[in-house]
Amino acid sequence: MFVALAIFEHCPRRWLDSAKELRAALDAAVAAGSFTCLGTMVVPFSPQGITACAIVSESHLALHSWPEEGRLFVDIASCSTREGVLAAIDAIAKAMPEGSLTVLDERVVEPGGARLAADQKLGGGGDL
């Protein structure tokens, strides 16, 4: 099982509160990771925020937005490959408006629970 967690900040409020934009980012992540999508759900909250999830044969992808803080929390788990998980994270980053992305935290957990060193995370830490 490969698990990636990332918190992106300085994201535009309008983008974070758009069900259409988050669904597009989720769909791009599923495709980039070569995951088999079984179903998706996008739930907007009042007064703001959205949770978008994809259940995939390999496990799941979840995006949770906090427009009032300019943050997006991403949780991806897969029983397939590390590369697929990283490609999915990268697709979400590319779906964001240019210049809005700062990675606050990122973690990849490999099978057996070993956490990667900082210079190994998400393709070297500079790919996002």
Backbone as numpy.savetxt, mean C-alpha at the origin, in Angstrom:
# Nx Ny Nz CAx CAy CAz Cx Cy Cz
5.26 -16.37 3.97 4.41 -15.19 3.97 5.30 -13.95 3.97
5.00 -13.04 3.08 5.70 -11.76 3.01 4.70 -10.67 3.38
5.10 -9.79 4.29 4.23 -8.71 4.75 4.98 -7.40 4.60
4.33 -6.41 4.02 4.91 -5.07 3.91 3.93 -4.08 4.53
4.46 -3.21 5.36 3.69 -2.13 5.96 4.39 -0.83 5.60
3.62 0.16 5.19 4.20 1.46 4.87 3.23 2.55 5.29
3.78 3.65 5.75 2.99 4.83 6.05 3.54 5.95 5.17
2.69 6.46 4.29 3.06 7.56 3.42 2.45 8.84 3.98
3.23 9.91 3.99 2.69 11.18 4.48 2.90 12.27 3.47
2.34 13.44 3.75 2.34 14.59 2.85 1.55 14.29 1.57
0.52 13.47 1.70 -0.35 13.15 0.57 -1.48 14.18 0.53
-1.89 14.59 -0.66 -2.95 15.59 -0.75 -4.27 15.09 -0.16
-4.90 15.93 0.60 -6.17 15.58 1.25 -7.21 15.13 0.23
-7.31 15.85 -0.87 -8.31 15.52 -1.89 -8.08 14.11 -2.44
-6.81 13.74 -2.66 -6.48 12.41 -3.18 -6.83 11.34 -2.14
-6.48 11.61 -0.89 -6.75 10.64 0.18 -8.23 10.44 0.46
-9.05 11.41 0.09 -10.48 11.32 0.37 -11.29 11.01 -0.90
-10.61 10.49 -1.92 -11.27 10.13 -3.17 -11.35 8.60 -3.29
-12.56 8.07 -3.20 -12.74 6.62 -3.35 -12.25 6.17 -4.73
-12.47 6.99 -5.74 -12.05 6.65 -7.10 -10.53 6.53 -7.19
-9.81 7.48 -6.61 -8.34 7.47 -6.66 -7.75 6.31 -5.86
-8.29 6.07 -4.66 -7.77 4.97 -3.85 -8.09 3.62 -4.48
-9.26 3.50 -5.10 -9.59 2.25 -5.80 -8.63 2.04 -6.97
-8.31 3.10 -7.69 -7.37 2.98 -8.81 -5.99 2.56 -8.30
-5.55 3.13 -7.18 -4.25 2.76 -6.60 -4.27 1.29 -6.16
-5.37 0.87 -5.55 -5.50 -0.52 -5.12 -5.47 -1.47 -6.31
-6.22 -1.15 -7.36 -6.23 -1.98 -8.56 -4.85 -2.05 -9.20
-4.14 -0.92 -9.23 -2.78 -0.90 -9.79 -1.84 -1.78 -8.97
-2.01 -1.76 -7.65 -1.16 -2.58 -6.77 -1.43 -4.07 -6.98
-2.69 -4.44 -7.11 -3.04 -5.84 -7.36 -2.42 -6.31 -8.68
-2.54 -5.49 -9.71 -1.98 -5.85 -11.02 -0.45 -5.92 -10.97
0.18 -4.92 -10.34 1.65 -4.88 -10.29 2.22 -6.07 -9.53
1.51 -6.51 -8.50 1.98 -7.65 -7.71 1.64 -8.99 -8.32
0.93 -8.97 -9.45 0.47 -10.20 -10.12 -0.38 -11.05 -9.19
-1.21 -10.39 -8.39 -2.08 -11.09 -7.47 -3.39 -11.48 -8.16
-4.05 -12.50 -7.64 -5.33 -12.95 -8.15 -6.43 -12.37 -7.26
-7.12 -11.36 -7.78 -8.12 -10.65 -6.97 -9.41 -11.46 -6.89
-9.87 -11.68 -5.67 -11.12 -12.37 -5.42 -12.26 -11.40 -5.14
-11.91 -10.19 -4.71 -12.92 -9.18 -4.43 -12.30 -7.95 -3.81
-12.98 -6.82 -3.98 -12.52 -5.57 -3.38 -13.68 -4.89 -2.67
-13.31 -4.04 -1.74 -14.30 -3.22 -1.04 -13.66 -1.88 -0.74
-14.38 -0.81 -1.03 -13.93 0.55 -0.73 -15.00 1.19 0.15
-14.59 1.61 1.35 -15.55 2.16 2.31 -15.13 3.58 2.70
-15.91 4.59 2.27 -15.65 5.95 2.72 -16.26 6.18 4.10
-15.57 6.97 4.91 -16.05 7.28 6.25 -16.40 8.76 6.35
-17.26 9.09 7.30 -17.65 10.47 7.51 -17.02 10.96 8.81
-16.41 12.11 8.84 -16.43 13.13 7.81 -15.35 12.95 6.73
-14.37 12.09 6.96 -13.34 11.86 5.94 -12.67 10.52 6.18
-11.87 10.11 5.20 -11.12 8.87 5.31 -11.76 7.74 4.52
-10.92 6.85 4.06 -11.37 5.72 3.25 -10.54 4.50 3.60
-11.17 3.35 3.62 -10.47 2.08 3.68 -10.79 1.33 2.40
-9.76 0.90 1.71 -9.91 0.14 0.46 -9.15 -1.17 0.63
-9.83 -2.28 0.41 -9.22 -3.60 0.61 -9.43 -4.48 -0.61
-8.45 -5.30 -0.88 -8.57 -6.34 -1.90 -8.23 -7.66 -1.24
-9.12 -8.61 -1.37 -8.84 -9.97 -0.94 -8.30 -10.68 -2.18
-7.11 -11.21 -2.06 -6.47 -11.89 -3.18 -6.18 -13.34 -2.78
-6.03 -14.19 -3.77 -5.74 -15.60 -3.47 -4.51 -15.74 -2.59
-3.58 -14.80 -2.74 -2.32 -14.85 -2.02 -2.42 -14.27 -0.60
-3.43 -13.49 -0.29 -3.73 -12.94 1.04 -4.54 -11.66 0.91
-3.93 -10.46 1.15 -4.72 -9.23 1.11 -3.86 -8.00 0.87
-4.54 -6.92 0.46 -3.97 -5.59 0.37 -4.97 -4.65 1.03
-4.50 -3.72 1.85 -5.40 -2.77 2.51 -4.77 -1.39 2.52
-5.57 -0.39 2.18 -5.16 1.00 2.21 -6.12 1.73 3.15
-5.57 2.50 4.07 -6.37 3.26 5.03 -5.90 4.71 4.97
-6.80 5.62 4.64 -6.39 7.02 4.51 -6.85 7.87 5.69
-6.00 8.83 6.05 -6.30 9.84 7.05 -6.08 11.20 6.38
-7.07 11.70 5.63 -6.89 12.96 4.92 -6.53 14.13 5.83
-7.10 14.14 7.04 -6.83 15.25 7.95 -5.38 15.29 8.40
-4.67 14.18 8.27 -3.24 14.11 8.62 -2.35 13.98 7.39
-2.96 13.84 6.21 -2.17 13.68 4.99 -1.45 12.35 4.92
-2.00 11.32 5.54 -1.32 10.02 5.62 -2.13 8.89 4.99
-1.37 7.94 4.45 -1.95 6.70 3.93 -1.18 5.54 4.54
-1.90 4.63 5.18 -1.31 3.43 5.76 -1.59 2.28 4.80
-0.54 1.54 4.46 -0.65 0.42 3.52 -0.20 -0.86 4.20
-1.00 -1.90 4.04 -0.72 -3.22 4.60 -0.90 -4.24 3.49
0.17 -4.93 3.12 0.09 -5.94 2.07 0.71 -7.23 2.60
-0.01 -8.32 2.45 0.51 -9.63 2.84 0.31 -10.58 1.67
1.31 -11.44 1.46 1.24 -12.39 0.35 2.02 -13.64 0.67
1.48 -14.76 0.24 2.20 -16.03 0.38 2.99 -16.34 -0.88
3.02 -15.41 -1.84 3.75 -15.68 -3.08 5.18 -15.18 -2.98
5.49 -14.00 -3.55 6.88 -13.55 -3.59 7.06 -12.18 -2.96
8.26 -11.95 -2.47 8.65 -10.64 -1.94 8.56 -9.59 -3.05
8.98 -9.97 -4.25 8.97 -9.04 -5.38 7.55 -8.55 -5.69
6.58 -9.44 -5.58 5.20 -9.04 -5.82 4.71 -8.02 -4.81
5.06 -8.23 -3.55 4.68 -7.29 -2.50 5.33 -5.93 -2.74
6.61 -5.94 -3.07 7.33 -4.68 -3.32 6.79 -3.97 -4.55
6.44 -4.72 -5.59 5.87 -4.13 -6.80 4.53 -3.47 -6.48
3.75 -4.08 -5.61 2.46 -3.51 -5.22 2.64 -2.20 -4.46
3.58 -2.17 -3.52 3.87 -0.93 -2.78 4.32 0.17 -3.75
5.19 -0.19 -4.68 5.69 0.77 -5.66 4.55 1.31 -6.53
3.61 0.46 -6.91 2.47 0.90 -7.72 1.61 1.91 -6.96
1.44 1.71 -5.67 0.67 2.67 -4.87 1.40 4.00 -4.82
2.71 3.96 -4.62 3.50 5.19 -4.59 3.40 5.94 -5.92
3.43 5.20 -7.02 3.35 5.83 -8.35 1.96 6.38 -8.64
0.94 5.85 -7.98 -0.43 6.33 -8.19 -0.68 7.67 -7.49
0.16 8.02 -6.54 -0.01 9.27 -5.80 0.42 10.46 -6.66
-0.18 11.61 -6.41 0.24 12.81 -7.12 1.72 13.08 -6.91
2.38 13.51 -7.96 3.82 13.74 -7.92 4.20 14.76 -6.84
5.28 14.47 -6.14 5.79 15.39 -5.13 5.10 15.30 -3.78
4.18 14.36 -3.63 3.41 14.31 -2.38 3.87 13.22 -1.44
4.90 12.49 -1.79 5.21 11.26 -1.08 6.44 11.37 -0.19
6.25 11.04 1.06 7.34 10.83 2.00 7.03 9.54 2.72
7.99 8.64 2.77 7.77 7.39 3.49 8.14 7.62 4.94
7.16 7.51 5.82 7.39 7.70 7.24 7.97 6.44 7.86
7.46 5.29 7.43 7.94 4.01 7.96 7.68 2.94 6.92
8.52 1.95 6.89 8.33 0.83 5.98 8.96 -0.40 6.59
8.30 -1.52 6.42 8.82 -2.77 6.96 8.43 -3.90 6.04
9.33 -4.83 5.87 9.03 -6.06 5.14 9.42 -7.21 6.05
8.51 -8.12 6.25 8.79 -9.29 7.08 8.83 -10.50 6.17
9.92 -11.25 6.27 10.12 -12.44 5.44 9.59 -13.67 6.18
9.45 -14.80 5.48 9.04 -16.03 6.16 9.94 -16.31 7.36
9.36 -16.78 8.42 10.12 -17.06 9.63 10.22 -15.85 10.54
9.65 -14.72 10.12 9.60 -13.54 10.97 10.83 -12.66 10.95
11.80 -12.94 10.09 13.01 -12.11 10.05 12.68 -10.77 9.41
13.00 -9.71 10.11 12.78 -8.37 9.58 14.02 -7.94 8.82
13.81 -7.35 7.65 14.94 -6.92 6.84 15.62 -5.70 7.45
16.90 -5.59 7.21 17.66 -4.42 7.66 17.17 -3.19 6.90
17.42 -2.02 7.46 16.94 -0.77 6.87 17.37 -0.60 5.43
18.58 -0.99 5.07 19.05 -0.80 3.71 18.48 -1.83 2.74
17.75 -2.80 3.23 17.14 -3.82 2.37 15.65 -3.59 2.20
15.07 -2.72 2.97 13.63 -2.53 2.95 13.17 -1.92 1.64
12.10 -2.44 1.13 11.43 -1.89 -0.05 12.42 -1.51 -1.14
13.23 -2.46 -1.53 14.13 -2.24 -2.65 15.27 -1.29 -2.33
15.68 -1.19 -1.10 16.81 -0.34 -0.75 16.41 0.95 -0.08
15.12 1.16 0.11 14.66 2.33 0.83 14.55 3.58 -0.02
15.11 3.58 -1.23 15.04 4.78 -2.04 14.18 4.64 -3.28
13.57 3.48 -3.46 12.78 3.25 -4.66 11.44 3.95 -4.65
11.00 4.34 -3.48 9.70 4.99 -3.41 9.90 6.43 -3.68
